[in-house]
């Protein structure tokens, strides 16, 4: 299958989730993250987090965001904004008082916050539609995260979030594609640097 066909398949799979199941699976992903990456969180300063397009039923990261604010107050939480002309993202440190405005795709973006350089980020939680068993991700195809991942340090932890296990479909890998270190699903942590959890 082509990437476009795989995107269509997984967009449809997400749309078929009921609202209750959507939030239940998102909570399970958050639980998996804090259970399995607790020791990592004790040693990082900056974590980059996307905010979901809820109408597209992206894994809802608000559960993670709230827990970071409540339990990991020493960690700076970074949220991106997108420039649709340059296909680039800018990154901002947020807090519990941050105001957001939705962009034209329905993505909440922070307003009037401190800008953060990509090379200071220690961990990135990535949106995706699906991934394969080697850690290659398929997103919406805009290339924003591909560009961003070339700016982060080589030791930055790259973690995808997915409602579904990896696809068995083969798809073309581009030279600009940077693989994940892990992908979190509701019931499993997939590792691409060793054995699966």
Short mmCIF file of C-alpha atoms in Angstrom, two decimals:
data_model
loop_
_atom_site.label_atom_id
_atom_site.label_comp_id
_atom_site.label_asym_id
_atom_site.label_seq_id
_atom_site.Cartn_x
_atom_site.Cartn_y
_atom_site.Cartn_z
CA UNK A 1 0.00 0.00 0.00
CA UNK A 2 1.05 3.59 -0.53
CA UNK A 3 1.42 6.00 2.37
CA UNK A 4 -1.71 7.80 1.18
CA UNK A 5 -3.71 4.57 1.29
CA UNK A 6 -2.38 3.71 4.76
CA UNK A 7 -3.24 7.23 5.98
CA UNK A 8 -6.79 6.84 4.71
CA UNK A 9 -7.14 3.45 6.43
CA UNK A 10 -5.98 4.71 9.83
CA UNK A 11 -7.92 7.96 9.66
CA UNK A 12 -11.02 5.81 9.16
CA UNK A 13 -10.08 3.47 12.02
CA UNK A 14 -9.82 6.44 14.39
CA UNK A 15 -13.12 7.89 13.22
CA UNK A 16 -14.83 4.63 14.11
CA UNK A 17 -13.85 4.95 17.79
CA UNK A 18 -16.73 5.93 20.04
CA UNK A 19 -16.21 9.03 22.19
CA UNK A 20 -16.05 6.89 25.34
CA UNK A 21 -13.51 4.51 23.83
CA UNK A 22 -11.48 7.43 22.49
CA UNK A 23 -11.02 8.91 25.95
CA UNK A 24 -10.52 5.50 27.57
CA UNK A 25 -7.70 4.59 25.16
CA UNK A 26 -6.13 8.03 25.54
CA UNK A 27 -6.09 7.59 29.32
CA UNK A 28 -4.47 4.16 28.93
CA UNK A 29 -1.73 5.67 26.76
CA UNK A 30 -1.10 8.32 29.42
CA UNK A 31 -0.98 5.63 32.12
CA UNK A 32 1.51 3.60 30.06
CA UNK A 33 3.68 6.66 29.60
CA UNK A 34 3.95 7.51 33.29
CA UNK A 35 4.32 3.86 34.35
CA UNK A 36 7.07 3.00 31.87
CA UNK A 37 8.93 6.31 31.52
CA UNK A 38 8.86 7.51 35.13
CA UNK A 39 12.64 7.13 35.54
CA UNK A 40 13.23 9.07 32.30
CA UNK A 41 11.04 11.90 33.58
CA UNK A 42 13.21 12.24 36.68
CA UNK A 43 16.20 13.04 34.48
CA UNK A 44 14.82 15.40 31.84
CA UNK A 45 14.26 19.15 31.90
CA UNK A 46 12.16 19.84 28.78
CA UNK A 47 9.43 17.68 27.24
CA UNK A 48 7.73 18.52 23.93
CA UNK A 49 4.06 17.64 23.68
CA UNK A 50 1.53 18.03 20.88
CA UNK A 51 -2.03 19.03 21.66
CA UNK A 52 -4.65 16.90 19.89
CA UNK A 53 -7.03 17.67 17.07
CA UNK A 54 -9.89 16.13 19.02
CA UNK A 55 -12.27 16.10 16.04
CA UNK A 56 -9.73 13.82 14.29
CA UNK A 57 -9.50 11.68 17.42
CA UNK A 58 -5.75 12.01 17.84
CA UNK A 59 -4.59 10.41 21.08
CA UNK A 60 -5.59 12.98 23.66
CA UNK A 61 -2.48 14.29 25.40
CA UNK A 62 -4.37 16.50 27.85
CA UNK A 63 -4.21 13.63 30.34
CA UNK A 64 -0.40 13.71 30.09
CA UNK A 65 -0.27 17.50 30.20
CA UNK A 66 -2.29 17.71 33.43
CA UNK A 67 -0.21 15.04 35.15
CA UNK A 68 3.05 16.73 34.17
CA UNK A 69 1.82 20.00 35.69
CA UNK A 70 0.63 18.25 38.86
CA UNK A 71 3.41 15.73 39.54
CA UNK A 72 6.51 16.83 37.59
CA UNK A 73 6.69 20.53 38.30
CA UNK A 74 10.43 20.72 37.57
CA UNK A 75 9.88 19.68 33.94
CA UNK A 76 9.25 22.44 31.41
CA UNK A 77 6.42 21.53 29.02
CA UNK A 78 6.90 22.69 25.43
CA UNK A 79 4.00 23.06 22.95
CA UNK A 80 4.47 23.91 19.23
CA UNK A 81 2.83 26.33 16.85
CA UNK A 82 2.86 25.81 13.08
CA UNK A 83 3.74 28.20 10.27
CA UNK A 84 1.77 27.00 7.26
CA UNK A 85 3.84 29.01 4.78
CA UNK A 86 7.29 27.76 5.80
CA UNK A 87 6.10 24.32 7.05
CA UNK A 88 8.01 24.90 10.29
CA UNK A 89 7.12 24.78 13.94
CA UNK A 90 8.04 27.18 16.74
CA UNK A 91 8.14 25.86 20.30
CA UNK A 92 6.90 27.55 23.49
CA UNK A 93 7.15 26.79 27.18
CA UNK A 94 3.65 26.60 28.69
CA UNK A 95 2.13 26.47 32.15
CA UNK A 96 -1.26 25.93 33.73
CA UNK A 97 -2.23 29.57 33.08
CA UNK A 98 -1.36 29.52 29.37
CA UNK A 99 -4.04 30.67 26.92
CA UNK A 100 -4.50 28.83 23.63
CA UNK A 101 -6.05 29.66 20.27
CA UNK A 102 -6.98 27.03 17.69
CA UNK A 103 -5.29 27.31 14.29
CA UNK A 104 -7.11 26.60 11.03
CA UNK A 105 -6.75 22.83 11.53
CA UNK A 106 -8.24 22.91 15.02
CA UNK A 107 -4.90 22.51 16.83
CA UNK A 108 -4.65 24.50 20.10
CA UNK A 109 -1.59 26.76 20.06
CA UNK A 110 -0.13 28.75 22.98
CA UNK A 111 -0.35 32.54 23.01
CA UNK A 112 2.34 34.93 24.32
CA UNK A 113 4.67 32.38 25.87
CA UNK A 114 8.47 32.00 26.01
CA UNK A 115 10.07 30.61 22.86
CA UNK A 116 12.29 27.52 23.29
CA UNK A 117 15.05 26.25 20.98
CA UNK A 118 14.57 22.75 19.55
CA UNK A 119 18.06 21.65 20.62
CA UNK A 120 17.17 22.13 24.31
CA UNK A 121 14.37 19.54 24.20
CA UNK A 122 15.03 16.20 25.94
CA UNK A 123 11.92 14.22 24.96
CA UNK A 124 9.28 14.54 22.21
CA UNK A 125 5.84 12.91 22.24
CA UNK A 126 4.85 12.56 18.60
CA UNK A 127 1.49 12.42 16.84
CA UNK A 128 1.10 9.82 14.10
CA UNK A 129 -1.48 7.84 12.16
CA UNK A 130 0.44 4.57 12.31
CA UNK A 131 3.95 3.14 12.55
CA UNK A 132 5.78 0.01 11.44
CA UNK A 133 7.76 -2.57 13.41
CA UNK A 134 11.01 -0.67 12.76
CA UNK A 135 9.73 2.54 14.32
CA UNK A 136 8.99 4.45 11.12
CA UNK A 137 5.94 6.66 11.50
CA UNK A 138 3.29 7.85 9.10
CA UNK A 139 1.78 11.23 9.93
CA UNK A 140 -0.50 13.46 7.91
CA UNK A 141 2.23 14.10 5.34
CA UNK A 142 2.86 17.77 6.02
CA UNK A 143 6.49 17.27 7.02
CA UNK A 144 6.38 19.53 10.11
CA UNK A 145 7.67 16.89 12.51
CA UNK A 146 10.21 15.57 10.00
CA UNK A 147 11.81 19.02 9.88
CA UNK A 148 11.56 19.43 13.63
CA UNK A 149 13.24 16.09 14.39
CA UNK A 150 16.28 17.14 12.37
CA UNK A 151 16.68 20.08 14.78
CA UNK A 152 16.60 18.15 18.06
CA UNK A 153 19.68 16.59 19.64
CA UNK A 154 20.58 13.01 18.74
CA UNK A 155 19.94 11.92 22.33
CA UNK A 156 16.44 13.41 22.41
CA UNK A 157 13.93 10.66 23.22
CA UNK A 158 11.35 10.29 20.42
CA UNK A 159 8.11 8.60 21.55
CA UNK A 160 5.08 8.08 19.30
CA UNK A 161 1.52 7.71 20.60
CA UNK A 162 -0.90 5.38 18.83
CA UNK A 163 -4.24 3.72 19.53
CA UNK A 164 -3.25 0.81 17.30
CA UNK A 165 -0.44 -1.73 17.03
CA UNK A 166 2.05 -1.30 14.14
CA UNK A 167 0.93 -1.86 10.59
CA UNK A 168 2.27 -4.88 8.74
CA UNK A 169 2.08 -2.93 5.49
CA UNK A 170 5.37 -1.97 3.90
CA UNK A 171 5.74 1.68 2.93
CA UNK A 172 8.47 3.76 1.39
CA UNK A 173 10.92 5.36 3.81
CA UNK A 174 12.22 8.77 2.82
CA UNK A 175 15.70 10.12 3.58
CA UNK A 176 14.01 12.76 5.76
CA UNK A 177 12.25 10.16 7.94
CA UNK A 178 13.64 9.82 11.47
CA UNK A 179 12.48 6.67 13.32
CA UNK A 180 10.93 6.59 16.76
CA UNK A 181 12.73 5.27 19.83
CA UNK A 182 9.44 3.97 21.25
CA UNK A 183 5.75 3.96 20.49
CA UNK A 184 3.12 3.81 23.23
CA UNK A 185 -0.15 2.00 22.55
CA UNK A 186 -2.92 1.45 25.13
CA UNK A 187 -1.62 -2.01 26.04
CA UNK A 188 2.04 -2.09 25.07
CA UNK A 189 5.27 -0.13 24.71
CA UNK A 190 7.01 -0.81 21.40
CA UNK A 191 10.77 -0.34 21.54
CA UNK A 192 12.93 0.12 18.47
CA UNK A 193 16.30 0.04 20.20
CA UNK A 194 15.90 -3.38 21.79
CA UNK A 195 13.19 -5.73 22.97
CA UNK A 196 9.53 -4.71 23.12
CA UNK A 197 8.00 -4.14 26.54
#
